[in-house]
Short mmCIF file of C-alpha atoms in Angstrom, two decimals:
data_model
loop_
_atom_site.label_atom_id
_atom_site.label_comp_id
_atom_site.label_asym_id
_atom_site.label_seq_id
_atom_site.Cartn_x
_atom_site.Cartn_y
_atom_site.Cartn_z
CA UNK A 1 3.92 22.23 -12.38
CA UNK A 2 3.21 25.67 -12.08
CA UNK A 3 5.21 26.42 -8.73
CA UNK A 4 8.55 25.66 -10.50
CA UNK A 5 9.26 28.94 -12.52
CA UNK A 6 12.20 27.98 -13.97
CA UNK A 7 12.79 24.67 -15.71
CA UNK A 8 16.12 23.97 -17.59
CA UNK A 9 16.10 22.15 -20.94
CA UNK A 10 17.56 21.99 -23.79
CA UNK A 11 16.49 22.35 -27.47
CA UNK A 12 13.67 22.76 -28.73
CA UNK A 13 11.60 24.95 -27.00
CA UNK A 14 7.93 24.75 -27.25
CA UNK A 15 5.80 26.25 -25.19
CA UNK A 16 2.51 24.82 -25.31
CA UNK A 17 -0.89 26.07 -24.33
CA UNK A 18 -1.92 23.95 -22.59
CA UNK A 19 -2.17 24.38 -18.32
CA UNK A 20 -2.69 21.67 -15.94
CA UNK A 21 -6.36 24.04 -15.18
CA UNK A 22 -6.84 23.95 -18.67
CA UNK A 23 -6.26 19.98 -19.01
CA UNK A 24 -8.64 19.75 -15.49
CA UNK A 25 -11.17 21.65 -16.52
CA UNK A 26 -11.46 19.65 -20.84
CA UNK A 27 -11.28 16.36 -18.81
CA UNK A 28 -14.08 17.53 -16.50
CA UNK A 29 -16.28 18.54 -19.45
CA UNK A 30 -15.83 14.83 -20.36
CA UNK A 31 -16.42 13.00 -17.21
CA UNK A 32 -20.04 14.98 -16.52
CA UNK A 33 -22.06 12.92 -19.45
CA UNK A 34 -21.44 9.85 -17.88
CA UNK A 35 -22.35 11.85 -13.96
CA UNK A 36 -24.41 12.91 -15.74
CA UNK A 37 -26.06 9.51 -16.51
CA UNK A 38 -25.27 8.21 -13.46
CA UNK A 39 -26.99 10.73 -11.66
CA UNK A 40 -30.34 10.12 -14.25
CA UNK A 41 -30.03 6.14 -13.64
CA UNK A 42 -28.89 5.76 -9.80
CA UNK A 43 -31.01 9.45 -8.83
CA UNK A 44 -30.21 11.55 -6.68
CA UNK A 45 -28.22 9.71 -4.08
CA UNK A 46 -25.60 9.73 -6.90
CA UNK A 47 -25.26 12.95 -6.90
CA UNK A 48 -25.02 12.96 -3.16
CA UNK A 49 -22.26 10.77 -3.83
CA UNK A 50 -20.18 12.80 -6.72
CA UNK A 51 -20.78 16.59 -4.82
CA UNK A 52 -19.80 15.02 -0.94
CA UNK A 53 -16.81 12.71 -3.13
CA UNK A 54 -14.87 16.64 -4.82
CA UNK A 55 -16.15 18.57 -2.27
CA UNK A 56 -13.57 16.29 0.42
CA UNK A 57 -10.87 16.15 -1.45
CA UNK A 58 -10.96 19.77 -2.41
CA UNK A 59 -10.66 20.53 1.52
CA UNK A 60 -8.29 17.77 2.09
CA UNK A 61 -5.84 18.95 -0.55
CA UNK A 62 -6.37 22.68 1.10
CA UNK A 63 -6.52 21.10 4.52
CA UNK A 64 -2.94 19.21 3.85
CA UNK A 65 -1.00 22.05 1.75
CA UNK A 66 -2.27 23.59 4.60
CA UNK A 67 -1.16 21.91 7.60
CA UNK A 68 2.75 21.42 5.82
CA UNK A 69 2.79 24.82 4.95
CA UNK A 70 2.32 24.94 1.41
CA UNK A 71 1.46 27.09 -1.54
CA UNK A 72 -2.57 25.93 -1.95
CA UNK A 73 -3.28 24.65 -5.76
CA UNK A 74 -7.42 23.45 -5.18
CA UNK A 75 -6.96 26.19 -8.01
CA UNK A 76 -5.72 23.73 -10.33
CA UNK A 77 -8.86 21.05 -10.90
CA UNK A 78 -7.15 18.04 -10.02
CA UNK A 79 -8.51 17.31 -6.64
CA UNK A 80 -12.10 18.74 -8.06
CA UNK A 81 -10.88 15.50 -11.01
CA UNK A 82 -9.72 12.53 -8.40
CA UNK A 83 -13.05 14.10 -5.95
CA UNK A 84 -15.61 13.24 -9.49
CA UNK A 85 -13.63 9.97 -10.44
CA UNK A 86 -13.56 7.78 -7.10
CA UNK A 87 -17.52 9.37 -7.06
CA UNK A 88 -17.77 7.85 -10.01
CA UNK A 89 -16.19 4.54 -8.89
CA UNK A 90 -18.58 4.17 -5.66
CA UNK A 91 -21.60 2.08 -6.02
CA UNK A 92 -24.46 4.13 -5.31
CA UNK A 93 -26.09 2.51 -2.49
CA UNK A 94 -23.02 2.41 -0.76
CA UNK A 95 -22.98 4.06 2.54
CA UNK A 96 -22.23 8.61 2.00
CA UNK A 97 -19.40 8.54 4.64
CA UNK A 98 -17.57 6.49 1.99
CA UNK A 99 -17.11 9.23 -0.52
CA UNK A 100 -15.66 11.63 1.90
CA UNK A 101 -13.22 8.56 3.49
CA UNK A 102 -12.06 7.93 0.23
CA UNK A 103 -11.39 11.07 -0.64
CA UNK A 104 -9.49 11.91 2.10
CA UNK A 105 -7.61 9.34 1.61
CA UNK A 106 -6.23 9.30 -2.11
CA UNK A 107 -5.31 13.07 -1.16
CA UNK A 108 -3.65 12.26 1.88
CA UNK A 109 -2.22 9.31 1.29
CA UNK A 110 -1.64 8.65 -2.41
CA UNK A 111 -1.42 11.91 -3.46
CA UNK A 112 0.11 14.73 -0.84
CA UNK A 113 2.94 12.31 0.81
CA UNK A 114 4.05 11.55 -2.04
CA UNK A 115 4.28 15.23 -3.18
CA UNK A 116 1.62 16.17 -4.35
CA UNK A 117 0.52 16.63 -8.33
CA UNK A 118 2.79 15.11 -9.99
CA UNK A 119 4.14 12.98 -7.67
CA UNK A 120 1.79 11.04 -7.10
CA UNK A 121 2.55 6.78 -8.31
CA UNK A 122 -0.32 5.60 -8.74
CA UNK A 123 -4.34 6.78 -9.48
CA UNK A 124 -5.14 8.83 -6.35
CA UNK A 125 -8.84 7.84 -6.61
CA UNK A 126 -8.07 4.15 -7.89
CA UNK A 127 -5.78 3.70 -5.09
CA UNK A 128 -8.79 4.97 -3.15
CA UNK A 129 -11.24 2.35 -4.38
CA UNK A 130 -8.34 -0.70 -3.56
CA UNK A 131 -8.41 0.35 -0.40
CA UNK A 132 -12.28 1.47 0.26
CA UNK A 133 -12.86 -2.31 -1.57
CA UNK A 134 -10.53 -3.91 1.31
CA UNK A 135 -11.55 -2.41 3.86
CA UNK A 136 -15.53 -2.37 3.13
CA UNK A 137 -16.06 -5.02 0.88
CA UNK A 138 -20.20 -5.58 1.41
CA UNK A 139 -20.68 -2.22 1.04
CA UNK A 140 -18.43 -1.47 -2.04
CA UNK A 141 -20.00 -4.40 -4.19
CA UNK A 142 -24.04 -4.08 -2.84
CA UNK A 143 -25.14 -2.91 -6.60
CA UNK A 144 -28.55 -1.82 -7.51
CA UNK A 145 -30.45 -1.54 -10.81
CA UNK A 146 -31.24 1.72 -12.24
CA UNK A 147 -34.23 3.08 -11.12
CA UNK A 148 -36.04 1.17 -9.02
CA UNK A 149 -32.76 1.29 -7.12
CA UNK A 150 -33.55 -3.11 -6.69
CA UNK A 151 -30.11 -4.89 -5.30
CA UNK A 152 -28.75 -7.08 -8.48
CA UNK A 153 -25.16 -8.08 -9.62
CA UNK A 154 -23.32 -6.47 -12.24
CA UNK A 155 -22.99 -8.01 -15.29
CA UNK A 156 -19.58 -9.38 -14.39
CA UNK A 157 -20.61 -10.76 -11.32
CA UNK A 158 -23.55 -12.78 -13.34
CA UNK A 159 -20.85 -13.92 -15.59
CA UNK A 160 -18.72 -14.69 -12.68
CA UNK A 161 -21.49 -17.15 -10.95
CA UNK A 162 -22.65 -18.97 -13.50
CA UNK A 163 -25.13 -17.58 -15.82
CA UNK A 164 -28.56 -19.90 -14.52
CA UNK A 165 -30.66 -18.20 -17.47
CA UNK A 166 -29.94 -17.05 -20.40
CA UNK A 167 -32.50 -13.55 -19.13
CA UNK A 168 -30.30 -12.90 -16.09
CA UNK A 169 -28.41 -11.07 -18.35
CA UNK A 170 -29.03 -7.78 -20.32
CA UNK A 171 -28.98 -6.56 -24.06
CA UNK A 172 -25.60 -5.29 -25.16
CA UNK A 173 -27.37 -2.47 -25.71
CA UNK A 174 -29.02 -1.72 -22.30
CA UNK A 175 -25.21 -1.89 -21.40
CA UNK A 176 -23.64 0.04 -24.10
CA UNK A 177 -26.38 2.81 -22.98
CA UNK A 178 -26.00 1.98 -19.28
CA UNK A 179 -29.55 0.70 -18.56
CA UNK A 180 -27.29 -1.91 -15.89
CA UNK A 181 -26.31 -2.50 -12.42
CA UNK A 182 -22.46 -1.33 -11.37
CA UNK A 183 -20.87 1.92 -10.40
CA UNK A 184 -21.94 5.43 -10.83
CA UNK A 185 -19.94 6.81 -13.44
CA UNK A 186 -18.90 3.50 -15.35
CA UNK A 187 -22.28 1.90 -16.71
CA UNK A 188 -22.64 3.51 -20.23
CA UNK A 189 -19.53 2.94 -22.97
CA UNK A 190 -21.67 5.70 -25.32
CA UNK A 191 -21.26 9.21 -22.92
CA UNK A 192 -17.69 7.55 -22.13
CA UNK A 193 -17.18 6.65 -25.20
CA UNK A 194 -17.98 10.87 -26.48
CA UNK A 195 -16.11 11.90 -23.60
CA UNK A 196 -13.10 10.28 -24.85
CA UNK A 197 -13.34 11.19 -27.86
CA UNK A 198 -13.45 14.93 -26.78
CA UNK A 199 -10.91 14.40 -24.75
CA UNK A 200 -8.43 12.55 -28.24
CA UNK A 201 -9.85 15.75 -29.82
CA UNK A 202 -8.30 17.99 -27.87
CA UNK A 203 -4.86 16.56 -27.34
CA UNK A 204 -5.81 16.07 -23.32
CA UNK A 205 -4.97 11.61 -23.93
CA UNK A 206 -3.09 10.03 -25.69
CA UNK A 207 -5.28 7.10 -27.63
CA UNK A 208 -2.78 5.19 -27.47
CA UNK A 209 -3.71 3.88 -24.31
CA UNK A 210 -7.11 3.19 -24.34
CA UNK A 211 -6.54 1.50 -27.95
CA UNK A 212 -4.82 -1.07 -26.78
CA UNK A 213 -6.50 -1.61 -23.51
CA UNK A 214 -9.95 -2.20 -25.29
CA UNK A 215 -8.21 -3.75 -28.22
CA UNK A 216 -6.74 -6.40 -26.03
CA UNK A 217 -9.91 -6.86 -23.33
CA UNK A 218 -11.55 -7.70 -26.56
CA UNK A 219 -9.34 -10.01 -28.59
CA UNK A 220 -8.09 -11.93 -24.95
CA UNK A 221 -12.35 -12.13 -24.42
CA UNK A 222 -12.61 -13.18 -27.91
CA UNK A 223 -10.02 -16.26 -28.13
CA UNK A 224 -10.26 -17.21 -24.07
CA UNK A 225 -13.84 -16.28 -23.20
CA UNK A 226 -15.91 -19.02 -24.42
CA UNK A 227 -18.09 -17.77 -26.23
CA UNK A 228 -15.95 -16.00 -29.73
CA UNK A 229 -16.77 -12.27 -30.51
CA UNK A 230 -19.52 -12.45 -27.78
CA UNK A 231 -17.45 -12.60 -24.92
CA UNK A 232 -15.69 -9.98 -26.13
CA UNK A 233 -18.36 -7.57 -26.75
CA UNK A 234 -19.85 -8.35 -23.56
CA UNK A 235 -16.46 -8.05 -21.64
CA UNK A 236 -15.73 -4.79 -23.50
CA UNK A 237 -19.40 -3.14 -22.19
CA UNK A 238 -19.33 -4.51 -18.62
CA UNK A 239 -17.85 -3.20 -15.69
CA UNK A 240 -15.26 -0.33 -15.72
CA UNK A 241 -12.96 -1.43 -18.96
CA UNK A 242 -14.49 2.87 -20.66
CA UNK A 243 -14.15 4.25 -17.60
CA UNK A 244 -11.18 2.61 -16.50
CA UNK A 245 -9.31 2.63 -20.45
CA UNK A 246 -10.28 6.55 -21.03
CA UNK A 247 -10.56 8.52 -17.68
CA UNK A 248 -7.88 6.53 -15.30
CA UNK A 249 -4.83 4.76 -17.23
CA UNK A 250 -4.49 7.98 -19.08
CA UNK A 251 -3.22 9.90 -15.67
CA UNK A 252 -0.09 11.73 -17.09
CA UNK A 253 1.61 11.04 -14.03
CA UNK A 254 1.22 7.56 -13.08
CA UNK A 255 1.55 6.29 -16.90
CA UNK A 256 4.48 5.81 -19.37
CA UNK A 257 5.47 9.32 -21.31
CA UNK A 258 6.67 7.42 -24.33
CA UNK A 259 4.72 6.53 -27.07
CA UNK A 260 5.85 2.33 -27.12
CA UNK A 261 5.54 2.43 -23.41
CA UNK A 262 1.81 3.46 -23.67
CA UNK A 263 1.11 0.48 -26.07
CA UNK A 264 2.22 -2.09 -23.80
CA UNK A 265 1.04 -0.68 -20.85
CA UNK A 266 -2.26 -0.35 -22.64
CA UNK A 267 -2.15 -3.87 -23.79
CA UNK A 268 -0.86 -5.28 -19.99
CA UNK A 269 -3.91 -3.21 -18.27
CA UNK A 270 -5.83 -5.60 -20.57
CA UNK A 271 -4.63 -8.30 -19.88
CA UNK A 272 -4.52 -7.82 -16.13
CA UNK A 273 -7.74 -7.45 -16.45
CA UNK A 274 -8.71 -10.35 -18.50
CA UNK A 275 -6.55 -12.37 -15.90
CA UNK A 276 -8.54 -11.22 -13.03
CA UNK A 277 -12.12 -11.47 -14.77
CA UNK A 278 -11.71 -15.09 -16.27
CA UNK A 279 -9.92 -16.40 -13.46
CA UNK A 280 -9.20 -14.27 -10.81
CA UNK A 281 -11.89 -14.41 -7.60
CA UNK A 282 -12.70 -11.00 -8.26
CA UNK A 283 -15.92 -10.31 -10.58
CA UNK A 284 -14.24 -7.44 -11.79
CA UNK A 285 -10.27 -5.99 -12.17
CA UNK A 286 -10.04 -2.80 -13.84
CA UNK A 287 -8.67 -1.04 -10.72
CA UNK A 288 -6.36 -3.61 -9.90
CA UNK A 289 -5.29 -4.05 -13.35
CA UNK A 290 -4.42 0.17 -13.45
CA UNK A 291 -2.49 -0.10 -9.94
CA UNK A 292 -0.23 -2.95 -10.88
CA UNK A 293 0.61 -1.28 -14.54
CA UNK A 294 0.88 2.15 -13.04
CA UNK A 295 3.23 0.89 -10.76
CA UNK A 296 5.50 -1.26 -13.74
CA UNK A 297 5.34 2.86 -15.65
CA UNK A 298 8.92 4.01 -14.69
CA UNK A 299 10.10 0.56 -15.45
CA UNK A 300 8.50 0.07 -19.50
CA UNK A 301 9.62 3.76 -19.28
CA UNK A 302 13.14 3.01 -18.96
CA UNK A 303 13.11 0.20 -21.55
CA UNK A 304 11.40 2.37 -24.29
CA UNK A 305 13.24 5.69 -24.24
CA UNK A 306 13.58 6.82 -27.84
CA UNK A 307 17.26 6.97 -28.63
CA UNK A 308 18.61 10.36 -28.71
CA UNK A 309 19.23 12.06 -32.17
CA UNK A 310 22.72 12.02 -33.25
CA UNK A 311 22.97 8.38 -31.06
CA UNK A 312 24.84 6.09 -31.60
CA UNK A 313 24.31 2.29 -30.59
CA UNK A 314 26.74 0.83 -28.05
CA UNK A 315 29.02 -2.08 -29.71
CA UNK A 316 28.88 -4.95 -27.60
CA UNK B 1 18.18 11.38 36.94
CA UNK B 2 20.69 12.32 34.60
CA UNK B 3 22.81 8.99 35.02
CA UNK B 4 24.21 7.53 31.90
CA UNK B 5 21.57 4.03 33.43
CA UNK B 6 19.16 5.85 33.01
CA UNK B 7 19.51 8.04 29.48
CA UNK B 8 20.29 4.18 28.94
CA UNK B 9 16.86 3.56 29.13
CA UNK B 10 15.19 6.59 28.14
CA UNK B 11 17.10 6.31 24.68
CA UNK B 12 15.15 3.46 23.75
CA UNK B 13 12.15 4.84 23.95
CA UNK B 14 12.96 8.37 22.49
CA UNK B 15 15.68 8.65 20.96
CA UNK B 16 16.41 5.63 18.95
CA UNK B 17 13.52 3.41 19.01
CA UNK B 18 14.06 0.57 17.89
CA UNK B 19 10.65 0.83 14.94
CA UNK B 20 9.92 4.50 14.92
CA UNK B 21 14.17 5.54 14.62
CA UNK B 22 15.79 2.80 13.81
CA UNK B 23 13.65 0.81 11.81
CA UNK B 24 14.39 -2.63 12.68
CA UNK B 25 12.64 -4.84 13.22
CA UNK B 26 9.55 -3.79 11.43
CA UNK B 27 8.88 -7.52 9.61
CA UNK B 28 7.25 -9.07 12.79
CA UNK B 29 6.13 -5.25 13.75
CA UNK B 30 3.77 -5.58 10.90
CA UNK B 31 2.70 -8.93 12.01
CA UNK B 32 1.85 -9.52 14.93
CA UNK B 33 0.36 -5.54 15.32
CA UNK B 34 -3.05 -6.81 14.47
CA UNK B 35 -4.34 -6.68 17.41
CA UNK B 36 -2.89 -4.42 21.04
CA UNK B 37 -3.40 -8.22 23.03
CA UNK B 38 -1.01 -10.42 20.20
CA UNK B 39 1.23 -6.87 20.19
CA UNK B 40 1.65 -6.52 24.69
CA UNK B 41 2.51 -9.98 24.67
CA UNK B 42 5.34 -9.95 21.42
CA UNK B 43 6.83 -6.32 23.17
CA UNK B 44 6.71 -8.09 27.11
CA UNK B 45 8.75 -11.19 25.36
CA UNK B 46 11.25 -8.20 22.79
CA UNK B 47 11.59 -7.07 26.55
CA UNK B 48 13.13 -10.06 27.91
CA UNK B 49 15.42 -11.82 25.41
CA UNK B 50 16.20 -7.78 24.27
CA UNK B 51 17.65 -7.76 28.13
CA UNK B 52 18.81 -11.07 29.19
CA UNK B 53 20.92 -11.36 25.83
CA UNK B 54 22.41 -7.89 26.56
CA UNK B 55 23.29 -8.67 29.48
CA UNK B 56 25.20 -12.29 29.10
CA UNK B 57 26.79 -10.58 26.56
CA UNK B 58 28.13 -8.08 27.92
CA UNK B 59 29.50 -10.70 30.75
CA UNK B 60 30.90 -12.56 28.49
CA UNK B 61 32.55 -9.78 25.79
CA UNK B 62 35.49 -10.42 27.27
CA UNK B 63 36.08 -14.17 26.76
CA UNK B 64 34.32 -13.92 22.58
CA UNK B 65 36.64 -14.18 20.61
CA UNK B 66 36.11 -10.94 17.85
CA UNK B 67 35.72 -13.55 14.59
CA UNK B 68 33.33 -15.89 15.74
CA UNK B 69 30.93 -12.90 17.91
CA UNK B 70 28.49 -13.11 15.58
CA UNK B 71 27.55 -17.26 15.35
CA UNK B 72 27.94 -16.38 19.49
CA UNK B 73 25.51 -13.81 20.38
CA UNK B 74 23.00 -15.98 17.94
CA UNK B 75 23.79 -19.41 20.39
CA UNK B 76 22.77 -16.77 23.35
CA UNK B 77 20.06 -14.96 21.74
CA UNK B 78 18.64 -18.32 20.37
CA UNK B 79 18.72 -19.87 23.82
CA UNK B 80 16.93 -16.96 25.36
CA UNK B 81 13.71 -17.44 23.09
CA UNK B 82 13.62 -21.34 23.41
CA UNK B 83 13.18 -20.01 26.99
CA UNK B 84 10.50 -17.56 26.20
CA UNK B 85 9.08 -20.43 23.27
CA UNK B 86 9.06 -23.09 25.61
CA UNK B 87 7.03 -21.02 28.09
CA UNK B 88 4.55 -19.04 25.97
CA UNK B 89 3.48 -22.87 25.15
CA UNK B 90 3.28 -24.05 28.76
CA UNK B 91 1.08 -21.44 30.38
CA UNK B 92 -0.56 -19.58 27.16
CA UNK B 93 -1.06 -21.85 24.61
CA UNK B 94 -3.54 -19.69 22.41
CA UNK B 95 -1.29 -16.45 22.24
CA UNK B 96 1.57 -19.59 21.52
CA UNK B 97 -0.54 -20.53 18.65
CA UNK B 98 -1.47 -16.80 17.73
CA UNK B 99 2.05 -15.53 17.56
CA UNK B 100 2.82 -18.75 16.16
CA UNK B 101 6.64 -18.64 13.77
CA UNK B 102 7.32 -15.02 15.20
CA UNK B 103 8.41 -15.51 18.68
CA UNK B 104 11.30 -18.28 17.09
CA UNK B 105 12.12 -15.42 14.91
CA UNK B 106 12.69 -13.55 17.80
CA UNK B 107 16.15 -14.86 17.31
CA UNK B 108 16.75 -13.17 14.10
CA UNK B 109 14.96 -10.13 15.27
CA UNK B 110 17.19 -7.02 13.48
CA UNK B 111 17.16 -5.11 16.98
CA UNK B 112 18.71 -7.72 19.56
CA UNK B 113 21.14 -8.72 17.06
CA UNK B 114 22.10 -5.29 16.99
CA UNK B 115 22.06 -4.08 20.39
CA UNK B 116 24.28 -7.16 21.11
CA UNK B 117 26.81 -5.79 18.73
CA UNK B 118 26.58 -2.31 19.13
CA UNK B 119 26.01 -2.08 22.52
CA UNK B 120 26.74 -5.12 25.35
CA UNK B 121 29.52 -5.61 23.71
CA UNK B 122 31.08 -2.88 24.32
CA UNK B 123 29.42 -1.98 27.44
CA UNK B 124 29.35 -2.92 31.17
CA UNK B 125 27.06 -5.19 32.47
CA UNK B 126 24.11 -3.19 34.24
CA UNK B 127 24.16 -0.17 31.71
CA UNK B 128 23.88 -3.05 28.85
CA UNK B 129 20.86 -4.30 30.84
CA UNK B 130 19.27 -0.91 30.84
CA UNK B 131 19.90 -0.68 26.90
CA UNK B 132 18.60 -3.31 26.37
CA UNK B 133 14.89 -2.55 28.82
CA UNK B 134 14.67 0.58 27.39
CA UNK B 135 14.65 -1.24 23.75
CA UNK B 136 12.69 -3.55 24.38
CA UNK B 137 10.39 -1.11 25.66
CA UNK B 138 10.63 1.10 23.40
CA UNK B 139 9.34 -1.43 20.52
CA UNK B 140 7.00 -2.19 23.03
CA UNK B 141 5.70 1.08 22.86
CA UNK B 142 5.91 0.91 19.15
CA UNK B 143 4.17 -2.13 18.81
CA UNK B 144 1.60 -1.11 21.18
CA UNK B 145 1.12 2.47 19.36
CA UNK B 146 0.81 1.30 15.75
CA UNK B 147 -1.09 -2.19 16.69
CA UNK B 148 -3.74 0.32 19.13
CA UNK B 149 -4.82 2.34 15.31
CA UNK B 150 -4.94 -0.78 13.67
CA UNK B 151 -7.13 -2.43 16.03
CA UNK B 152 -9.57 0.33 16.29
CA UNK B 153 -10.31 0.75 13.26
CA UNK B 154 -10.69 -1.72 11.69
CA UNK B 155 -12.60 -3.58 14.64
CA UNK B 156 -13.30 -0.70 16.23
CA UNK B 157 -12.35 -2.38 20.15
CA UNK B 158 -8.81 -1.81 22.40
CA UNK B 159 -7.34 -4.75 24.09
CA UNK B 160 -10.32 -6.72 23.06
CA UNK B 161 -13.04 -4.85 24.53
CA UNK B 162 -15.33 -3.21 22.23
CA UNK B 163 -15.04 0.17 21.72
CA UNK B 164 -16.85 1.48 19.23
CA UNK B 165 -19.93 -1.02 18.94
CA UNK B 166 -21.21 -2.77 16.93
CA UNK B 167 -23.01 0.11 14.12
CA UNK B 168 -18.61 0.91 13.25
CA UNK B 169 -18.04 -0.13 9.94
CA UNK B 170 -14.85 -1.80 11.13
CA UNK B 171 -12.38 -1.08 7.64
CA UNK B 172 -10.98 -4.87 7.95
CA UNK B 173 -7.85 -3.53 5.55
CA UNK B 174 -6.55 -2.27 8.59
CA UNK B 175 -6.24 -5.33 10.73
CA UNK B 176 -4.88 -7.35 6.99
CA UNK B 177 -1.24 -7.00 6.26
CA UNK B 178 -1.43 -3.89 4.33
CA UNK B 179 -3.29 -1.45 6.87
CA UNK B 180 -0.01 -2.63 8.74
CA UNK B 181 2.08 -1.21 5.83
CA UNK B 182 -0.41 2.04 5.88
CA UNK B 183 -0.49 2.81 9.39
CA UNK B 184 3.14 2.44 10.29
CA UNK B 185 4.40 4.00 7.31
CA UNK B 186 2.56 7.42 8.80
CA UNK B 187 3.45 7.12 11.62
CA UNK B 188 7.11 7.17 10.28
CA UNK B 189 6.31 9.85 8.46
CA UNK B 190 4.52 11.89 11.18
CA UNK B 191 7.11 11.78 13.46
CA UNK B 192 10.00 12.28 10.26
CA UNK B 193 7.41 15.48 9.97
CA UNK B 194 8.06 16.90 13.62
CA UNK B 195 11.46 15.77 13.73
CA UNK B 196 12.50 18.29 11.34
CA UNK B 197 10.50 20.99 12.22
CA UNK B 198 11.83 20.93 15.22
CA UNK B 199 15.31 20.69 14.24
CA UNK B 200 14.55 23.96 11.56
CA UNK B 201 13.40 25.84 14.69
#
């Protein structure tokens, strides 16, 4: 937080060279390949979606901060990340106004109304997506296949309605490189993983949350999915697990800060995702699972705060 | 017109609006504001119950023993609510079915008990009637504001009249429960912001 000049803390005083701006820059770098793949598969319309979402996220942030007489902080890049993530969470066939509306909702209601960057209690982009899914369910679930733009179903939706013939499901290779129906930025597991590795290498995100999330999804669906490790692999590659676990669940503000808490948080996200996918009424549960765990994050933190140095456990 | 009767009425609409200022009676306000029509009738019923409960309680305030005043209030309010409930059932069965459980629930609406306890029990009959009417009117105005926003965004209409045409992409979430929380929260926030600025000036 740049505006908080005076921070009083006990030792050790370690200065980190990481600034908000730098972190956001790295996140954008990691996201751009996945977004580019989305544009490659879903044509120029995907690019328009992405740009509109980013533009309106930044504009609303500036507008709100101006209206409430706060310093305008659009230069820190957090609004760009929110807009980009939101755009990547849209199906390409959705009407073009939906990105701007979602971006405005994310910034005004979820971020600025609670005090701006660092104070949002859940991930703004995801909360906006959940709102739009509830508001315009038809527009938000109209999927098209890559390249030809014909109406199709996502692999998860095919699973949900029951497989009529074995050829309906895409091959694992297509799911891995992203040649399937889905949101603009969620289809290609390959580039999302590359982005994730880059962020972990740069120490922007902690490996614990994505790892716990993916492992839980894989194991849970292997046991309960009905098809052994096939189900596990399928559920890992389908839908938004990659995008969600690497880029959304790891949001600093709305995820726990303690290492043990992060394991619990990731496992919780994975469990809820799979519960919704296997037995819920929605085909996909990534956004809702992360939002629910966002709300649980303060509680997790409370129970996993490490002991202070020299502290002795209270005798009962 | 600057007398205490007029003040008692306007106080309920602006200064101490039950929903926007005191944040009382939020539960029925969330449930009955899916359409302006519902909100209007709900508001009318609350005005009726609130005005007459204030009148009766103010009339009997000398004879109600302090220790059992709450049960006494509840009996008076419940009687009035039963009157409204039966009236709606007889003459407006469709609206009665729409509002459903929220009509009998007016009995436990915090505003009514709060005004009985804090105003009617301590003041004269006529001024209590004005207070009840003002509070009820304030509640109705608030309900109509919330429901107008929700109906317009969630259904593209106002009072059942289609305003924005069939092509308007109505946000279904606005007429569902989360829409009520969003709308009420935003209105409360804006009012709070405006009043804090007024104070600062």
